[in-house]
Coordinates of C-alpha atoms and ligand atoms in Angstrom, one line a residue:
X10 CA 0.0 0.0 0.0
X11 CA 0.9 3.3 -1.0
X12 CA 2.3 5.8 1.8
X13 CA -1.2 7.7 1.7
X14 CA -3.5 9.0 3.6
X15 CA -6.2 6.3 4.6
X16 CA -9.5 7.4 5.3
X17 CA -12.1 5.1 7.4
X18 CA -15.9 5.3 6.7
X19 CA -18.6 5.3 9.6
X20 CA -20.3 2.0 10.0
X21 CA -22.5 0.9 6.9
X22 CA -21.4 4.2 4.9
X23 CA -20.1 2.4 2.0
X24 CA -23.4 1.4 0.4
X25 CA -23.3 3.6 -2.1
X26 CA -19.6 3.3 -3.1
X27 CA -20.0 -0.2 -3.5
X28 CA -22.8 0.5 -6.1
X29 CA -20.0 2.6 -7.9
X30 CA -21.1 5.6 -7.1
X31 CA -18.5 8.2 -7.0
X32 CA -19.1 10.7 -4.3
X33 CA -18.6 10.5 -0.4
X34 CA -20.0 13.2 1.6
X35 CA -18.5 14.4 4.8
X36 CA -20.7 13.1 7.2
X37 CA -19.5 9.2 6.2
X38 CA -16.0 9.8 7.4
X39 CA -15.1 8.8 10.4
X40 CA -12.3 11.5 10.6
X41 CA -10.7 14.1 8.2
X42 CA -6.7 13.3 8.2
X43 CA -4.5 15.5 10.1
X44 CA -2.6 16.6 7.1
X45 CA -4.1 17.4 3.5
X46 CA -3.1 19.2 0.7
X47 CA -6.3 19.8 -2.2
X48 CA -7.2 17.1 -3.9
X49 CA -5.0 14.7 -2.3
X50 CA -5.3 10.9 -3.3
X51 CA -6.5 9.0 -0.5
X52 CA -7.3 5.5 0.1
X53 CA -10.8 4.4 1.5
X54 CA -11.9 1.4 3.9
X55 CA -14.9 0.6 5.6
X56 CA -15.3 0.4 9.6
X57 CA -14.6 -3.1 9.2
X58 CA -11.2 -2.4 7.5
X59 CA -11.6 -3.3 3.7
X60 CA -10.0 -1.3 1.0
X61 CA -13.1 0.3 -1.0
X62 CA -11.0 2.3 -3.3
X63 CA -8.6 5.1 -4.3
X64 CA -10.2 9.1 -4.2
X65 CA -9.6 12.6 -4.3
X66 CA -9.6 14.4 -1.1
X67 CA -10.9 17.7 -1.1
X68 CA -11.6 19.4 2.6
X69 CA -13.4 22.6 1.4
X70 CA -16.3 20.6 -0.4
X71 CA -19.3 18.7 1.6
X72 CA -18.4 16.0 -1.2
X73 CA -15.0 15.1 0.8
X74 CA -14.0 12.4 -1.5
X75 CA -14.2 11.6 -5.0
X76 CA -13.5 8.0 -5.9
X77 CA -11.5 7.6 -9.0
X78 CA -10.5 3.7 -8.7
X79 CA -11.8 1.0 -6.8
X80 CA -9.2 -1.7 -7.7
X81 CA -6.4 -1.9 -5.4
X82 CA -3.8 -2.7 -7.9
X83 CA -4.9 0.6 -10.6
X84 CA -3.9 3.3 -8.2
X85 CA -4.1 6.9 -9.7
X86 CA -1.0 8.2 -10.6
X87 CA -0.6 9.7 -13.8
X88 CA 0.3 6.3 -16.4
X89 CA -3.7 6.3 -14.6
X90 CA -4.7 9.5 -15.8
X91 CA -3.2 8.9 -19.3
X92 CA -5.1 5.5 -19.5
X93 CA -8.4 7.1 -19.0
X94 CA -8.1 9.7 -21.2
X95 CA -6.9 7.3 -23.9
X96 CA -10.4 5.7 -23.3
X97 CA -12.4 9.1 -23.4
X98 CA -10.6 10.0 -27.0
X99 CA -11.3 5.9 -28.0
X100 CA -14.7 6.3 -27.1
X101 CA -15.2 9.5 -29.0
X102 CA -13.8 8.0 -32.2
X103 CA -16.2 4.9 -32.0
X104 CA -19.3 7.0 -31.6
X105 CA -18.8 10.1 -34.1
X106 CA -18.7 9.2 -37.5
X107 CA -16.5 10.6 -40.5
X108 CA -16.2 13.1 -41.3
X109 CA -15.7 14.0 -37.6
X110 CA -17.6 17.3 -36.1
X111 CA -15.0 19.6 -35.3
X112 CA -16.3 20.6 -31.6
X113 CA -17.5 17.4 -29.3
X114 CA -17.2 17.2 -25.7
X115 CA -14.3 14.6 -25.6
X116 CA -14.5 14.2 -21.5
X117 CA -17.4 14.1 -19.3
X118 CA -16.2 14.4 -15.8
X119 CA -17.8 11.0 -14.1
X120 CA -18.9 9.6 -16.8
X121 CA -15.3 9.2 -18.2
X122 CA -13.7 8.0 -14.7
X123 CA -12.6 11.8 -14.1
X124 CA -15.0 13.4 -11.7
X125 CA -14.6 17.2 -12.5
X126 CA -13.0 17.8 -15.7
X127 CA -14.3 18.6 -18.9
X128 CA -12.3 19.1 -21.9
X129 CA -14.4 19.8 -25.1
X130 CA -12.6 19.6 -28.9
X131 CA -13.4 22.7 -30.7
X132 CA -11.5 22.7 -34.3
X133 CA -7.7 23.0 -33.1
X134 CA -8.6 23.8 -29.1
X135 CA -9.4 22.1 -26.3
X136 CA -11.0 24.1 -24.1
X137 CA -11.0 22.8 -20.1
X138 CA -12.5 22.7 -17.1
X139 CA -11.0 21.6 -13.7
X140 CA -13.9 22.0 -11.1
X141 CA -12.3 20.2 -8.6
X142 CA -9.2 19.9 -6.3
X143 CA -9.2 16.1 -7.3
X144 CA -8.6 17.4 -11.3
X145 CA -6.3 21.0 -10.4
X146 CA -4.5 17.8 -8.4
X147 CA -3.6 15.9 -11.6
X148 CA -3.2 19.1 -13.4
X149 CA 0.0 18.5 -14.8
X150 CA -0.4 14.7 -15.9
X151 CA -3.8 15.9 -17.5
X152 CA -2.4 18.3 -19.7
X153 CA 0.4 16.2 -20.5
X154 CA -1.3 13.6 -21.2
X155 CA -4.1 16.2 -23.7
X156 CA -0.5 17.7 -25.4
X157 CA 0.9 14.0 -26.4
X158 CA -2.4 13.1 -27.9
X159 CA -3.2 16.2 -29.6
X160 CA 0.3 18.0 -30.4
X161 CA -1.0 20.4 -32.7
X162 CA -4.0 21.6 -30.6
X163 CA -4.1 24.7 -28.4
X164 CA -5.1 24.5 -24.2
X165 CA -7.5 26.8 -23.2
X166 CA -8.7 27.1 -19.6
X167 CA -12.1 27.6 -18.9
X168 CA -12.3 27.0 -14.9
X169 CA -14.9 29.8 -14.2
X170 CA -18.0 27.6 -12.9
X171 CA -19.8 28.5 -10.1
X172 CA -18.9 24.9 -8.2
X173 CA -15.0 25.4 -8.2
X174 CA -16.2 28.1 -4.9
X175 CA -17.7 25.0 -3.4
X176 CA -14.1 23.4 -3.7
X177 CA -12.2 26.3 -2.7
X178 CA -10.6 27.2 -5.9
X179 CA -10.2 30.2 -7.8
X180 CA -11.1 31.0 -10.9
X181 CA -8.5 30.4 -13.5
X182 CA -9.1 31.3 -17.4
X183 CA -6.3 31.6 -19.9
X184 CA -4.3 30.0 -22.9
X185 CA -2.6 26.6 -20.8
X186 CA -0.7 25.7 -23.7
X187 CA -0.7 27.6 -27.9
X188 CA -2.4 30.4 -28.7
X189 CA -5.0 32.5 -27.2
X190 CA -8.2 32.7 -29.0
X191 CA -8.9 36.4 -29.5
X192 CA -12.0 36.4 -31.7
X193 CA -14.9 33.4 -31.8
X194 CA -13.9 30.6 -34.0
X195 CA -15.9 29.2 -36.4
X196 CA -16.5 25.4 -36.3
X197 CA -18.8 22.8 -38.6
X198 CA -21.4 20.2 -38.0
X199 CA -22.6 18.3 -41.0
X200 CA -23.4 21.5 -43.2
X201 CA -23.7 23.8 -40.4
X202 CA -21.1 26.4 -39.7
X203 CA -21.0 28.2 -36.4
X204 CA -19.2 31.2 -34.4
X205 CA -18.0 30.0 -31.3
X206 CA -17.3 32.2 -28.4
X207 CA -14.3 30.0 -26.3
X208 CA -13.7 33.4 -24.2
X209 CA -16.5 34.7 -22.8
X210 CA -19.5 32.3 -24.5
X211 CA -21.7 30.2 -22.3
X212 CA -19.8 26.7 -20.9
X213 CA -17.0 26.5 -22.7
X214 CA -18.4 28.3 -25.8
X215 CA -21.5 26.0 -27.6
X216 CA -23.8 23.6 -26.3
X217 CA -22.6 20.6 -27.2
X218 CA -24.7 18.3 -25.4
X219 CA -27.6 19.2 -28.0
X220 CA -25.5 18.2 -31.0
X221 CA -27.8 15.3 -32.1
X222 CA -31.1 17.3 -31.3
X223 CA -29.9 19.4 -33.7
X224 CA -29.6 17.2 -36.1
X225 CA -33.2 16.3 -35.3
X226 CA -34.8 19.7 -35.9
X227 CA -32.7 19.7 -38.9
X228 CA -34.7 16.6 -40.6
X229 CA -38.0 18.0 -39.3
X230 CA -38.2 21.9 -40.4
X231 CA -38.9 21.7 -43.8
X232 CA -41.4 24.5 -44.9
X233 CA -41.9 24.9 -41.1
X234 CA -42.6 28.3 -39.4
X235 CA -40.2 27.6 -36.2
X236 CA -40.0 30.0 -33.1
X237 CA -36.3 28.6 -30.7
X238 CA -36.7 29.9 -27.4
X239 CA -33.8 30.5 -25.4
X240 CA -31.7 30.4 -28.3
X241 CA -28.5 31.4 -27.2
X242 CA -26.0 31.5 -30.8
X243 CA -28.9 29.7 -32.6
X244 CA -28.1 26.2 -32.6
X245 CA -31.5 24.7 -33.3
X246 CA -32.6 27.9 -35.3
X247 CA -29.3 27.9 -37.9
X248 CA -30.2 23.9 -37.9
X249 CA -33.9 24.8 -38.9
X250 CA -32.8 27.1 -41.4
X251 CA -30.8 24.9 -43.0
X252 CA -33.2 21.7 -42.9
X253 CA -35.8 24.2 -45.3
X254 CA -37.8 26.0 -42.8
X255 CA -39.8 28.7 -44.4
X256 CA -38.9 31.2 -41.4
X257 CA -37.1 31.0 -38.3
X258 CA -37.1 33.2 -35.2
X259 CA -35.1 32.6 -32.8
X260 CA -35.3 34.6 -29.1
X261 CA -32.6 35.1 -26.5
X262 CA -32.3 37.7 -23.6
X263 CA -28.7 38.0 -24.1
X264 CA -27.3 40.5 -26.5
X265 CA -24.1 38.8 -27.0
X266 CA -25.7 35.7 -28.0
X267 CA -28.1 37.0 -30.0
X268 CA -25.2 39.2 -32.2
X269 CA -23.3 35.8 -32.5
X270 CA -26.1 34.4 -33.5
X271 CA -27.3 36.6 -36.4
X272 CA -23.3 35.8 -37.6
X273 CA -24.3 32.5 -37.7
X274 CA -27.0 32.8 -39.4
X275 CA -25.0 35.0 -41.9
X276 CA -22.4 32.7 -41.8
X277 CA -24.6 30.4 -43.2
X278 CA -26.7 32.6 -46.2
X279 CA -29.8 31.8 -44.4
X280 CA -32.3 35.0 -44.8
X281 CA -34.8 33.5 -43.4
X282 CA -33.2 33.0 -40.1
X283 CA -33.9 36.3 -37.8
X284 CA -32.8 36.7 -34.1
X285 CA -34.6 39.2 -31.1
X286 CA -33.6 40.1 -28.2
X287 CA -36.7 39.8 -26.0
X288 CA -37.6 37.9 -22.5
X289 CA -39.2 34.9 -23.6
X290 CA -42.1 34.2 -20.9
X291 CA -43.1 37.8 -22.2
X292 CA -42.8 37.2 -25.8
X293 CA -44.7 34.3 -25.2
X294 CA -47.7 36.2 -23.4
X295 CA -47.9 38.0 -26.2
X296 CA -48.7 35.5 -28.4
X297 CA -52.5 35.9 -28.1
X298 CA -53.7 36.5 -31.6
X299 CA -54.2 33.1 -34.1
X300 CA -51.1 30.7 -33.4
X301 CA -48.6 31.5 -35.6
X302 CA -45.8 28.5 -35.4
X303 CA -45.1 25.4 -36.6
X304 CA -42.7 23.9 -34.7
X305 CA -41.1 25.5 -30.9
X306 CA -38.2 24.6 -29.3
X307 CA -37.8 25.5 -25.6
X308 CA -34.6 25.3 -24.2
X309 CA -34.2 27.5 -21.0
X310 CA -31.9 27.8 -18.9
X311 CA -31.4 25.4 -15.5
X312 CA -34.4 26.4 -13.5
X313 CA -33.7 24.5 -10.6
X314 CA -30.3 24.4 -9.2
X315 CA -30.9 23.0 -6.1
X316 CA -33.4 20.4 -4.5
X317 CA -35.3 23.0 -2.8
X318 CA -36.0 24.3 -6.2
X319 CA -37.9 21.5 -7.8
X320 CA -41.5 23.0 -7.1
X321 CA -40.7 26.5 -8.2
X322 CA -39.0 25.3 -11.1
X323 CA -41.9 22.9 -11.5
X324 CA -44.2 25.8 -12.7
X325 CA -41.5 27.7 -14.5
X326 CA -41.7 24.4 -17.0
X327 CA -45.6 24.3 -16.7
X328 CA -45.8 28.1 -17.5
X329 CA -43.5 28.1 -20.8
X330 CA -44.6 24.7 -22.1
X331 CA -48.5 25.8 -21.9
X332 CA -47.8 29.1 -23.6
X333 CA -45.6 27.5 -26.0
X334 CA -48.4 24.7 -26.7
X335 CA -51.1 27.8 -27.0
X336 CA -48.8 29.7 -29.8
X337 CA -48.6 26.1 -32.2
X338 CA -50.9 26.7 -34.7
X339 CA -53.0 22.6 -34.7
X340 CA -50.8 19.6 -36.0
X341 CA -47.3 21.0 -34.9
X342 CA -44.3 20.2 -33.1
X343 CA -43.1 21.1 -29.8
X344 CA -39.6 20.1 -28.8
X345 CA -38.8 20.9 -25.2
X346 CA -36.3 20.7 -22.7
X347 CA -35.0 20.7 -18.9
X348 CA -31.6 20.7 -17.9
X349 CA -32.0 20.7 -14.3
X350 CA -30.4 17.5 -12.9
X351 CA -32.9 17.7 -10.1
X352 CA -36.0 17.5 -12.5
X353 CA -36.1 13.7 -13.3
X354 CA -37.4 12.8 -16.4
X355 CA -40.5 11.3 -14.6
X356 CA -41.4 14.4 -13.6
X357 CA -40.7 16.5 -16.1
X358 CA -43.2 14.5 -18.4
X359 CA -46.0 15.0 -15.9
X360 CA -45.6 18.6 -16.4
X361 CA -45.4 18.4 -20.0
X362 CA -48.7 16.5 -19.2
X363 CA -50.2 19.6 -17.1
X364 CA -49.3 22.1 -19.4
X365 CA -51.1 20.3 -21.8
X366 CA -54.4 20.1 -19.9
X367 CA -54.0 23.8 -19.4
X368 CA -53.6 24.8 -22.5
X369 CA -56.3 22.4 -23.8
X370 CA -54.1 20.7 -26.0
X371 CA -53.7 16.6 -27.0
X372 CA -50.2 16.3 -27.0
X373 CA -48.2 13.2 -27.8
X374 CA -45.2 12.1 -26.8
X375 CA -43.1 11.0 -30.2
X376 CA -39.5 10.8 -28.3
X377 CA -37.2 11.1 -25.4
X378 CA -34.4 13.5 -25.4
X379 CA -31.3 13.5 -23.5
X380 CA -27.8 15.0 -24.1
X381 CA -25.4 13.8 -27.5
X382 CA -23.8 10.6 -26.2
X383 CA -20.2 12.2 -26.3
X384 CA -22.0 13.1 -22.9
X385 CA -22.6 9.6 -21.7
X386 CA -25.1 9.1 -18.6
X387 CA -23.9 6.3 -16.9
X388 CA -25.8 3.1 -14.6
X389 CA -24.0 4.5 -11.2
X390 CA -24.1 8.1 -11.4
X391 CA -27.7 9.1 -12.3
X392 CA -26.9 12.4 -11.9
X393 CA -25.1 12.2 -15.4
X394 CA -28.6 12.3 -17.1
X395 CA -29.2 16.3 -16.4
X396 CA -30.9 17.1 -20.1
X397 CA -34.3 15.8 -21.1
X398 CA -36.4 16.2 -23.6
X399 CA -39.7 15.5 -25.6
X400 CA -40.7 15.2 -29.4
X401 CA -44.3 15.8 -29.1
X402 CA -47.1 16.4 -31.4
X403 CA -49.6 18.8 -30.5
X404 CA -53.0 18.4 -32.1
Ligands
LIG14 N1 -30.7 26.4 -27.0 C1 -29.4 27.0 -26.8 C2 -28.9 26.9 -25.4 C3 -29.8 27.7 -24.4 S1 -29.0 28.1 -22.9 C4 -28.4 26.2 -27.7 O1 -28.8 25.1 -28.1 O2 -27.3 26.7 -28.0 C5 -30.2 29.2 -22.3 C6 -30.3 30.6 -22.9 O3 -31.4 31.2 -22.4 C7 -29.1 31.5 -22.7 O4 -28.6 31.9 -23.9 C8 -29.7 32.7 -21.9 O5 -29.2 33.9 -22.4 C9 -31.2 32.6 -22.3 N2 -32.2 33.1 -21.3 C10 -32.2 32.9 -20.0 N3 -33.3 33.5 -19.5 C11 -34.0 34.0 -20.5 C12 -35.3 34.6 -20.7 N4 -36.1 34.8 -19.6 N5 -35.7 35.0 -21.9 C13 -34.9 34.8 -23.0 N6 -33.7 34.2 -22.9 C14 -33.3 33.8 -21.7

C-alpha cells in the first residue's frame, strides 16, 4: 500500500460506493486526516477495514472524496490518468462518425472516470474545465497527457463555474498551452457552420450536449414556421434554417448571443433566419392572436439548481410549455427541454402533461431526449442524465 492518507468510513457508509457511485459526503467519514493538501489521493476502507478504493480528497467541499478507482492494484497516478483519457478519446472516435464534427465534448467528468473535468474539442482547441481539487491535483499529468495526444491543438482554460467556490478554488481562465483565442472561431457540423465564443461564450463556448437534437430539428423543419426559445447562438434555429424552414425566429435575452447568432445565421446565407432580443415568458404572453408557429423549441436555462427548487421550477416548466403549446398553430411540433439535474425525467413528463391540460391541448409524446452521447449518462451516477427532452405532437 501506497504511503497515503487512509481514510475510514462510519459504519455501513459504503453502500453507495459499493454500487460505484462516486461521491462521499463528509458526514461518512469517520475522521478528516490530520494533514491534507487539495485534492489529495487517499485511500478508503470501511469500519470493518476493507480497502473500497482510491479518491480525491478535497476538505473545502461537503463532497469530501471523490472516488477515482476502486481496484487496489490501478492506483491513480498519472500512467492512470493517461489511461483514461486514452479511453475518453477511444470512445469518441467509436461513436462520431467521418467526417468528424469539429467541436464534441471529448471528456465528461464522471462519466469518463474523471470526476470534475471537462475538456471539449473545438476545431484545433481544447477548451478545459477543472472544477475540482481532485482534477487541479492531476493538473500536470492531464495536460500532459491532452499535449501528447493532440500535439498540434491549443489548451485553453475555462475553470470559471460557479462549483470550483464549493471546492475552494479560484477561478483560473487563460491560454494553458498555444495560442490565445482572440476572436470566436468558427466550427462545422454536418453543413452547419457556427461562431464560437471559447472566451466569454456560455460553458466553454457551444452547447454541445444538443448536438444530435440538432440534427433532429434539422430533418424535421422543412417548410416549417419555427420560433427557438432560449436560443443562445442559434443552434436549433441555424439547424432549422438549413433543414428548409420557411422562417425561423429565434429569441434570446442575451445581446451577446443573440449578435453571434445573427453571424451565424449569416455565416450560413440563411435569410430566413432572424434573431430578437426579448424575455421569452413575455414574448410568449404576447402570443395571443391566431397561433402562428409550426414547430417550438424550448430550451431554458437550468431552472432548478438545487433540491429546494424542484417545485418552483416545476411551474416555471408548466408556465412556458403551456404558452408555447397555445402559440402552435394545430398539427405541430413542440420540442422541449430541462436541464436541471434535479428534475427527473418522470417528472418532467407529468408537467409536460399539465401544461397540456391547461392549454387544452392533446399532445403526444413522439420521443425522449437527453444529451449527445459524447456526454454519456452512466448506470451509477444518475446524476449524469441532467438534459431531457420531448418530441411531441400537439394536435
Ligand atoms: N438552446 C441553446 C442553449 C440555451 S441556454 C443552444 O442550443 O445553444 C439558455 C439561454 O437562455 C441562454 O442563452 C440565456 O441567455 C437565455 N435566457 C435565460 N433566461 C431567458 C429569458 N427569460 N428569456 C430569454 N432568454 C433567456
Amino acid at each position: 500500500m501506497k504511503n497515503i492518507a487512509k481514510i475510514v468510513l462510519k459504519p455501513g457508509k459504503e453502500k453507495n460506493l459499493l454500487k460505484k457511485h462516486p461521491w462521499i459526503f463528509s458526514g461518512a467519514l469517520q475522521r478528516d486526516p490530520p494533514r491534507h493538501t487539495p485534492g489529495m489521493v487517499v485511500s478508503v476502507f470501511s469500519a470493518t477495514g476493507e480497502f473500497l478504493a482510491y479518491g480525491n480528497y478535497s476538505h473545502e467541499s461537503q463532497i469530501r472524496i471523490r472516488i477515482i478507482s476502486d481496484q487496489l492494484n490501478d492506483f491513480p497516478d498519472d500512467a492512470f490518468i493517461d489511461t483514461k483519457i486514452q479511453a475518453a478519446i477511444a470512445l469518441r472516435k467509436q461513436l462520431l462518425s467521418e467526417p468528424l464534427p469539429s467541436a464534441y465534448r471529448l471528456i465528461n467528468a464522471e462519466s469518463d472516470g474523471l470526476p470534475g473535468l471537462i475538456v471539449d474539442h473545438y476545431d484545433t482547441w481544447l477548451v478545459c474545465q477543472f472544477l475540482t481539487a481532485g482534477m487541479e491535483f492531476f493538473r500536470d499529468a492531464i495536460i500532459q497527457s491532452l499535449s501528447t495526444h493532440y500535439p498540434n491543438h491549443s489548451i485553453y482554460e475555462r475553470s470559471d463555474a460557479s462549483s470550483r467556490q464549493k471546492e475552494g478554488l479560484e477561478e483560473k481562465i487563460g491560454v494553458i498551452k498555444g495560442e490565445t483565442p482572440t476572436a470566436p472561431i468558427l466550427i462545422t457540423e454536418g453543413n452547419a457552420k457556427y461562431w464560437v465564443d471559447l472566451v466569454d461564450g456560455h460553458k466553454t463556448g457551444f452547447y454541445l450536449d444538443q448536438r444530435t437534437n440538432r440534427e433532429m430539428i434539422m430533418g424535421l423543419s422543412q417548410n416549417k414556421n419555427v420560433l427557438n426559445c432560449f436560443s443562445y447562438t442559434g443552434g436549433f434555429g441555424i439547424a432549422a434554417g438549413l433543414g428548409g424552414a420557411k422562417r425561423v425566429l429565434n429569441i434570446d435575452s442575451s445581446e451577446p448571443a443573440v449578435a453571434l447568432g445573427e453571424k451565424n445565421a449569416k455565416e450560413n446565407q440563411l435569410n430566413q433566419v432572424h434573431f430578437e432580443k426579448a424575455d421569452v415568458f413575455a414574448f410568449l404572453r404576447r402570443q395571443t392572436d391566431a397561433p402562428l408557429f409550426d414547430l417550438i423549441i424550448l430550451d431554458p436555462p437550468k431552472f432548478a439548481n438545487s433540491t429546494s427548487q424542484i417545485n418552483p421550477a416545476a411551474r416555471g416548466y408548466k408556465d412556458i410549455n403551456r404558452l408555447a403549446m397555445k402559440a402552435l398553430k394545430p398539427n405541430s411540433f413542440l420540442v422541449t427541454f430541462s436541464c436541471s439535474g434535479h428534475i427527473e425525467e418522470a417528472l418532467f413528463k407529468k408537467i409536460i402533461m399539465s401544461a397540456a391540460e391547461e392549454a387544452q391541448r392533446e399532445v403526444h409524446f413522439l420521443r425522449t431526449l437527453q444529451q449527445s452521447p459524447d456526454h454519456p449518462v452512466v448506470s451509477f451516477f444518475p446524476e449524469s442524465h441532467y438534459l431531457k427532452g420531448f418530441l411531441l405532437y400537439v394536435r
